[in-house]
Amino acid sequence: MKSNCLFCKIADKEIDSDIVYEDGHVVAFNDLHPQAPHHILIIPRRHIATINDIDVEDTTLLGNLFLAAKNIAQQLGVS
């Protein structure tokens, strides 16, 4: 974790958030200032600063992010 990373602090539950989904790799939570009826942020538990920091080893993690999005959309009835 990067000590100043807001998202890492949310994933580590150092900052309270309205978590709607979590597993060993992904955390999803409601946006504090939603711009839509369902505005959910889905983040990896592992710190990735930018898209340029993604490696081939992150393929499974990226797939987990998309599967989480699918599952959340189904649960909300917006899939």
Short mmCIF file of C-alpha atoms in Angstrom, two decimals:
data_model
loop_
_atom_site.label_atom_id
_atom_site.label_comp_id
_atom_site.label_asym_id
_atom_site.label_seq_id
_atom_site.Cartn_x
_atom_site.Cartn_y
_atom_site.Cartn_z
CA MET A 1 0.00 0.00 0.00
CA LYS A 2 1.08 3.54 -0.65
CA SER A 3 0.57 5.47 2.59
CA ASN A 4 -0.98 8.49 0.87
CA CYS A 5 -3.26 6.54 -1.46
CA LEU A 6 -6.92 7.19 -0.65
CA PHE A 7 -8.05 4.02 -2.44
CA CYS A 8 -5.56 1.82 -0.56
CA LYS A 9 -6.84 3.27 2.71
CA ILE A 10 -10.41 2.44 1.69
CA ALA A 11 -9.41 -1.10 0.66
CA ASP A 12 -7.62 -1.56 4.00
CA LYS A 13 -10.67 -0.12 5.83
CA GLU A 14 -8.64 2.73 7.31
CA ILE A 15 -11.28 5.05 5.82
CA ASP A 16 -14.96 4.23 6.21
CA SER A 17 -16.90 3.69 3.02
CA ASP A 18 -20.15 2.12 1.92
CA ILE A 19 -18.71 -1.17 0.63
CA VAL A 20 -21.09 -3.06 -1.67
CA TYR A 21 -18.73 -5.89 -2.65
CA GLU A 22 -15.35 -7.23 -1.63
CA ASP A 23 -13.23 -10.31 -2.06
CA GLY A 24 -9.55 -11.09 -1.76
CA HIS A 25 -8.64 -9.01 -4.81
CA VAL A 26 -11.31 -6.34 -5.28
CA VAL A 27 -13.24 -3.78 -3.23
CA ALA A 28 -16.32 -1.92 -4.53
CA PHE A 29 -18.00 0.97 -2.79
CA ASN A 30 -20.55 3.67 -3.42
CA ASP A 31 -19.21 7.02 -4.58
CA LEU A 32 -19.56 9.78 -1.97
CA HIS A 33 -20.94 12.16 -4.61
CA PRO A 34 -22.79 9.91 -7.07
CA GLN A 35 -23.51 11.19 -10.55
CA ALA A 36 -26.00 8.39 -11.28
CA PRO A 37 -28.47 6.29 -9.27
CA HIS A 38 -25.79 3.59 -8.99
CA HIS A 39 -22.28 5.07 -8.98
CA ILE A 40 -19.90 2.43 -7.65
CA LEU A 41 -16.12 2.51 -7.68
CA ILE A 42 -14.38 -0.84 -8.11
CA ILE A 43 -10.72 -0.96 -7.15
CA PRO A 44 -8.03 -3.61 -6.79
CA ARG A 45 -6.73 -4.27 -3.30
CA ARG A 46 -3.19 -4.06 -4.70
CA HIS A 47 -1.92 -0.55 -5.31
CA ILE A 48 -1.63 0.25 -9.02
CA ALA A 49 -0.79 3.93 -9.44
CA THR A 50 -1.44 4.24 -13.18
CA ILE A 51 -2.39 2.10 -16.15
CA ASN A 52 1.31 2.16 -17.07
CA ASP A 53 2.01 0.15 -13.92
CA ILE A 54 -0.08 -2.82 -15.07
CA ASP A 55 1.93 -5.90 -16.04
CA VAL A 56 1.00 -9.16 -17.75
CA GLU A 57 0.92 -10.72 -14.27
CA ASP A 58 -2.10 -8.50 -13.53
CA THR A 59 -4.28 -10.22 -16.14
CA THR A 60 -6.23 -12.21 -13.54
CA LEU A 61 -6.66 -9.16 -11.31
CA LEU A 62 -8.06 -7.14 -14.20
CA GLY A 63 -10.45 -9.98 -15.00
CA ASN A 64 -11.55 -9.98 -11.35
CA LEU A 65 -12.40 -6.28 -11.62
CA PHE A 66 -14.66 -6.95 -14.62
CA LEU A 67 -16.30 -9.97 -12.97
CA ALA A 68 -17.00 -7.89 -9.87
CA ALA A 69 -18.62 -5.22 -12.07
CA LYS A 70 -20.80 -7.86 -13.71
CA ASN A 71 -21.85 -9.36 -10.37
CA ILE A 72 -22.64 -5.97 -8.84
CA ALA A 73 -24.69 -4.93 -11.88
CA GLN A 74 -26.65 -8.18 -11.66
CA GLN A 75 -27.31 -7.69 -7.94
CA LEU A 76 -28.55 -4.14 -8.61
CA GLY A 77 -30.70 -5.27 -11.54
CA VAL A 78 -28.89 -3.05 -14.04
CA SER A 79 -26.99 -5.70 -16.00
#
